[in-house]
Short mmCIF file of C-alpha atoms in Angstrom, two decimals:
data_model
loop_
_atom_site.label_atom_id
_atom_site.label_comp_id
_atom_site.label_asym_id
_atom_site.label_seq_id
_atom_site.Cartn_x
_atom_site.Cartn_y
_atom_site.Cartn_z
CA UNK R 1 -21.40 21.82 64.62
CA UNK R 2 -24.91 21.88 65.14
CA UNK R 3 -27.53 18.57 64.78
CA UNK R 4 -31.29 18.75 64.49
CA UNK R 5 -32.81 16.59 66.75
CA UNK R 6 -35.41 14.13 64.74
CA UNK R 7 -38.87 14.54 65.84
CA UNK R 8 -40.50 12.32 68.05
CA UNK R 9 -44.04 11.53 68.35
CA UNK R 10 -45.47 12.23 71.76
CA UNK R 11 -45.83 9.54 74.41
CA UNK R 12 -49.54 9.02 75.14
CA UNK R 13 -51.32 11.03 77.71
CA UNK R 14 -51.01 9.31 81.55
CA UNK R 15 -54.47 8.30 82.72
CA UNK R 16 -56.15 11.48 85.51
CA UNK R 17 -55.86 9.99 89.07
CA UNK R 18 -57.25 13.32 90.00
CA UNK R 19 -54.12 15.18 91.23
CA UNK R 20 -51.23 16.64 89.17
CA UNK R 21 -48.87 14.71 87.02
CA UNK R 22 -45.80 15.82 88.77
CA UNK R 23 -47.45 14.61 92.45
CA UNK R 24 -47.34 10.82 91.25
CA UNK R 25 -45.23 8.81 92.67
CA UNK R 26 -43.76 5.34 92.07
CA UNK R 27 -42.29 2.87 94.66
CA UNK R 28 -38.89 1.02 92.58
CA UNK R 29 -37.65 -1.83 94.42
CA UNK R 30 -34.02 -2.80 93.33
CA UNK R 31 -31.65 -4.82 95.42
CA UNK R 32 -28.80 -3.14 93.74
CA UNK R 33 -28.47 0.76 94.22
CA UNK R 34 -25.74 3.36 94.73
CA UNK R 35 -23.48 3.47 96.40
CA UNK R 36 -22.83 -0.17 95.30
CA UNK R 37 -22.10 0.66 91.79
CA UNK R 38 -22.76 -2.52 89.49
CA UNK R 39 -24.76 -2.28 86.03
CA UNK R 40 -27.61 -3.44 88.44
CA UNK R 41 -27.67 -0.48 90.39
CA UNK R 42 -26.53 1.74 87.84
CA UNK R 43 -29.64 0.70 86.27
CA UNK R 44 -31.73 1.53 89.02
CA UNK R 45 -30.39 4.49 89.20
CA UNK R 46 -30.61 6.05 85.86
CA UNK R 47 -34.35 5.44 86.14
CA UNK R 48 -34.47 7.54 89.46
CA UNK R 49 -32.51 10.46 87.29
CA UNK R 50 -35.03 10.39 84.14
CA UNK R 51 -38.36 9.50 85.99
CA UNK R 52 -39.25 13.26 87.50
CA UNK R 53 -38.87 14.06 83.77
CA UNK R 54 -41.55 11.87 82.97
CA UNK R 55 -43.72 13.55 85.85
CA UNK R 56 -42.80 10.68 88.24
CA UNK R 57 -41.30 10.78 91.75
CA UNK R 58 -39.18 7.70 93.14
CA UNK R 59 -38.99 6.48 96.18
CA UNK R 60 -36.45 3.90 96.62
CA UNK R 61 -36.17 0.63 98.20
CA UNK R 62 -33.54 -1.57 98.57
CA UNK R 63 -30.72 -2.79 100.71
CA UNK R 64 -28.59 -1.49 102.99
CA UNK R 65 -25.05 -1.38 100.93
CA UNK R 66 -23.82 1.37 103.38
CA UNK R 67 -23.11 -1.22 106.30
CA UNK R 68 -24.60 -4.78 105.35
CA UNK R 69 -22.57 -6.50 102.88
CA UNK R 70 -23.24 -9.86 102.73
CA UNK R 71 -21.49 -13.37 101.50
CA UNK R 72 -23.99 -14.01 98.97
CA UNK R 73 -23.07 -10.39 97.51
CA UNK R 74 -19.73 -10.66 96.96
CA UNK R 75 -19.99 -14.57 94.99
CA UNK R 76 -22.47 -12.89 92.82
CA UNK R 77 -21.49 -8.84 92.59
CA UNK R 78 -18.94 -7.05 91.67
CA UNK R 79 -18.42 -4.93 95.10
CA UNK R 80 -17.65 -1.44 93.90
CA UNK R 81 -18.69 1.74 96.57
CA UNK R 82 -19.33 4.90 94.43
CA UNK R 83 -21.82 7.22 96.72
CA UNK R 84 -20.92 10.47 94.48
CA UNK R 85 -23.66 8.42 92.26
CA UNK R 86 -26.00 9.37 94.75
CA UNK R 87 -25.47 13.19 94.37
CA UNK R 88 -26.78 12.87 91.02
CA UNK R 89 -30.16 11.73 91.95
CA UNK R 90 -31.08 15.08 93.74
CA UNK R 91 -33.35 14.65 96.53
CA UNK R 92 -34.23 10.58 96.10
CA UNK R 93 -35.85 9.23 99.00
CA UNK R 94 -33.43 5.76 99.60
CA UNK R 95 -35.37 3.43 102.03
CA UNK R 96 -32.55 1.14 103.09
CA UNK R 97 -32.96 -2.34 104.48
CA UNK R 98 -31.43 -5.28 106.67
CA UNK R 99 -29.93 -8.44 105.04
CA UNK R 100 -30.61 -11.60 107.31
CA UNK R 101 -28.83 -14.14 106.32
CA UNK R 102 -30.56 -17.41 105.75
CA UNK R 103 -28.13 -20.29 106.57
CA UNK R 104 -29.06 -22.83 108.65
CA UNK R 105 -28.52 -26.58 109.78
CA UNK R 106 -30.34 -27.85 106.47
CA UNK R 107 -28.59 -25.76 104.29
CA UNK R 108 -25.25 -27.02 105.52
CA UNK R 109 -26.13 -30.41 105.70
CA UNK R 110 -26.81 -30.13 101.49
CA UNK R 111 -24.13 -28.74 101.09
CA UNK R 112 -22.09 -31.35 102.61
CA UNK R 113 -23.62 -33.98 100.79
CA UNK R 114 -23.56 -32.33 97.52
CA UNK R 115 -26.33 -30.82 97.22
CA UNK R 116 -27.12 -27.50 95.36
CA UNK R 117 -25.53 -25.26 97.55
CA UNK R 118 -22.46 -27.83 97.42
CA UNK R 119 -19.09 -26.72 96.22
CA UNK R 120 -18.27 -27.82 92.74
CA UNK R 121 -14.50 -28.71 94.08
CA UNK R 122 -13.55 -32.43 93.63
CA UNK R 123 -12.08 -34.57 96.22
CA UNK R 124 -8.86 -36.03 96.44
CA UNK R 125 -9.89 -38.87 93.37
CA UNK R 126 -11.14 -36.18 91.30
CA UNK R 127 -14.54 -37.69 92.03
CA UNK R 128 -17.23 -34.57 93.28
CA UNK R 129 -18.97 -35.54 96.64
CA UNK R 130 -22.33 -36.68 95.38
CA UNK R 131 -20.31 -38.71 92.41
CA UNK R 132 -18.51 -40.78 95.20
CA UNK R 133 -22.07 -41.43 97.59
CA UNK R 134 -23.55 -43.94 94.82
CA UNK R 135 -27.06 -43.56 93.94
CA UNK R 136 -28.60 -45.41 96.58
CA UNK R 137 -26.83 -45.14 99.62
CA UNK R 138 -28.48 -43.34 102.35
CA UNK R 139 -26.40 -39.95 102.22
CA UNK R 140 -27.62 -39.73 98.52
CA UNK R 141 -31.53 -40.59 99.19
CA UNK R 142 -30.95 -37.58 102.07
CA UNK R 143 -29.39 -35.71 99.48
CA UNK R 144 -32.34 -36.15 97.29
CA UNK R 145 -35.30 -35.54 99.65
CA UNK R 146 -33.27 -31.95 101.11
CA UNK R 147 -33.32 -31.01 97.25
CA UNK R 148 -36.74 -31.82 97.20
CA UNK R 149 -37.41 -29.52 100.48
CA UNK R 150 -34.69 -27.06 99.26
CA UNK R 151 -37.13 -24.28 98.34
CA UNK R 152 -38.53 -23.92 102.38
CA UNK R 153 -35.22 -23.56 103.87
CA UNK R 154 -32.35 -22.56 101.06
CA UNK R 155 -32.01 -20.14 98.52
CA UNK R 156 -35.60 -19.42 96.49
CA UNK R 157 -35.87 -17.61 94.58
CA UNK R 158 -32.42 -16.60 94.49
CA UNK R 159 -29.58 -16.58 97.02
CA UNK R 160 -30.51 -13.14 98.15
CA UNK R 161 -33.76 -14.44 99.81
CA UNK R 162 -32.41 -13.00 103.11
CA UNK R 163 -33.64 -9.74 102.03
CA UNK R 164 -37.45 -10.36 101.36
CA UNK R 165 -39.16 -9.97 104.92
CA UNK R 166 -37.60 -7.01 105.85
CA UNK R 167 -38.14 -5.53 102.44
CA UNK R 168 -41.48 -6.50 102.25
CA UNK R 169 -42.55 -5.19 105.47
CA UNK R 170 -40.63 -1.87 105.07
CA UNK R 171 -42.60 -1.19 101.71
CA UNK R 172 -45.53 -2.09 103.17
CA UNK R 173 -45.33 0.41 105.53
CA UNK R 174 -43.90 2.84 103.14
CA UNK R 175 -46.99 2.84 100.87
CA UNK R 176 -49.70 2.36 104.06
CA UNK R 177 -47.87 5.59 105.35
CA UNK R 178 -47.75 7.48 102.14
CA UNK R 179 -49.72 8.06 98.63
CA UNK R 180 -47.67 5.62 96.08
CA UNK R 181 -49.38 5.21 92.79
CA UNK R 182 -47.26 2.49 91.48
CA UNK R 183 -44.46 -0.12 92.13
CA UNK R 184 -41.77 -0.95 89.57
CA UNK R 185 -39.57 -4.06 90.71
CA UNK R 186 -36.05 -4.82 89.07
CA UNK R 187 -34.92 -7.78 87.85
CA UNK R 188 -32.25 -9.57 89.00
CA UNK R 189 -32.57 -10.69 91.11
CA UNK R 190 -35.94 -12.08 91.43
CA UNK R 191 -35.81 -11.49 95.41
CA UNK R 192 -36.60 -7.89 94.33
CA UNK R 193 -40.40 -9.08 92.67
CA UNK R 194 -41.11 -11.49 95.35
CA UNK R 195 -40.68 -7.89 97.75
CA UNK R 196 -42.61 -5.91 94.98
CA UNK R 197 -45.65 -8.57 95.13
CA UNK R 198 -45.94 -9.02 98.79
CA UNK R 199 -46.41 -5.18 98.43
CA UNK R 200 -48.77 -5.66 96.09
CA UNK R 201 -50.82 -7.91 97.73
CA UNK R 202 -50.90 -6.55 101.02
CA UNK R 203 -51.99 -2.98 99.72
CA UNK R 204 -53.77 -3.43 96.18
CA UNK R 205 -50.98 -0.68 94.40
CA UNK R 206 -50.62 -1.45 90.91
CA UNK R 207 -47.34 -3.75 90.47
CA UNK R 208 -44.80 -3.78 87.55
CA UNK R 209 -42.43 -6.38 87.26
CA UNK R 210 -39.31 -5.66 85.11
CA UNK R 211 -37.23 -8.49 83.88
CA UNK R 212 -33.57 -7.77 82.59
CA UNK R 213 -30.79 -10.18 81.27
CA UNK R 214 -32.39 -12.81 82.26
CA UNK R 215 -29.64 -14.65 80.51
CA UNK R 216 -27.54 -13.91 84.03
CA UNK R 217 -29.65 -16.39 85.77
CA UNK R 218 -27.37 -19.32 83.74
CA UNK R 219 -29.85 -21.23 83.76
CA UNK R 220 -27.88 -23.93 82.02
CA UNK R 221 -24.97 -24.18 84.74
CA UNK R 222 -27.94 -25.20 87.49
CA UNK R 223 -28.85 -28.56 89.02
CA UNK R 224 -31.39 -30.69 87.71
CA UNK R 225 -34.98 -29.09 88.64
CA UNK R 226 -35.42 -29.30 92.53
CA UNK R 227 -38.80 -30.42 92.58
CA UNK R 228 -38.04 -33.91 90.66
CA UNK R 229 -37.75 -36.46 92.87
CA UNK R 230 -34.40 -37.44 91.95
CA UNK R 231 -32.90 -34.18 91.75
CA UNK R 232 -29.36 -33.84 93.29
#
């Protein structure tokens, strides 16, 4: 059986940078990419696949699922290795990248007091750790100023933050090195446009910032706003 495809009108002409359409090339930062295979990177993907038909060629950074798998990834992914992904992407450039991992004597100390890297499990009363300090004891005002300070030594954006200076720095490079015309950052997590703005910044390439499902970020499951002073 045979279809006729419905005519489309034609996307609008790219403006001349002076070389060839097909030369451009486009710098997309994801955190997720093959082989991890999660919607995430399967997103990523899929816009490596399509792009050269659009007269675009992607380079790729992200992080190094091959050998650096951290904690934070498995609360918050779905591990699943599928590098035959990869041989559908042709010749992709893949710039891979270190995960550091950002805990620290601060970060544990929140956690311990209930804090927002606490674990939601209740004690032996069924009372959660920062239900049983009181409000005005001295482990909850420490609780309270470490939320306050969270954002210089915890997770911000996002718990992936362990990825950003070595990202950064590698794209950086990449571009300096290379002719990029443009940066496309996924989203989430939001790691990935905190790496696509240092970029940016550092060598004036025009930046696009994506933002997908931002409904994952459950924003209504979080802690009271960190910068308030009483947040917990």
């Amino acid at each position: 059986m045979s279809t006729t495809a419905r005519s489309r009108p034609h996307p609008p002409e790219l403006p001349s940078t002076g070389r060839e359409v097909e030369s451009r090339s486009v710098l997309l930062v994801s955190y997720a990419f093959p082989p991890q295979y999660d919607v995430s990177a399967r997103r990523a993907a899929k816009l490596c696949k399509y792009l050269p038909a659009a007269g675009w060629r992607p380079i790729v950074l992200t992080k190094d699922w091959t050998r650096n798998v951290a904690t934070e990834d498995h609360r918050a992914y779905a591990i699943t290795s599928y590098p035959a992904a990869l041989d559908e992407l042709g010749n992709v450039r893949v710039i891979r990248t270190e995960y550091r991992t950002r805990d620290n004597a601060l970060r544990r100390l929140h956690a311990r007091l209930g804090g927002a890297y606490a674990s939601s499990t209740p004690d032996f009363a069924g009372r959660s750790t920062r239900a049983s300090q009181g409000r005005w004891t001295p482990a909850a005002l420490t609780r309270r100023a470490l939320s306050l300070f969270s954002p210089l030594f915890g997770d911000f954006p996002d718990p992936f933050a362990g990825w950003i200076t070595g990202a950064a720095a590698a794209g950086v490079e990449l571009v300096r090195r290379e002719s990029v015309d443009a940066i496309v950052s996924l989203c989430p997590p939001a790691s990935a446009h905190v790496v696509a703005a240092e970029i940016a910044r550092q060598t004036g390439v025009p930046w696009i910032a994506q933002f997908d499902d931002l409904f994952s970020f459950h924003l209504e499951t979080e802690p009271r706003a960190l910068w308030r002073w009483y947040a917990g």
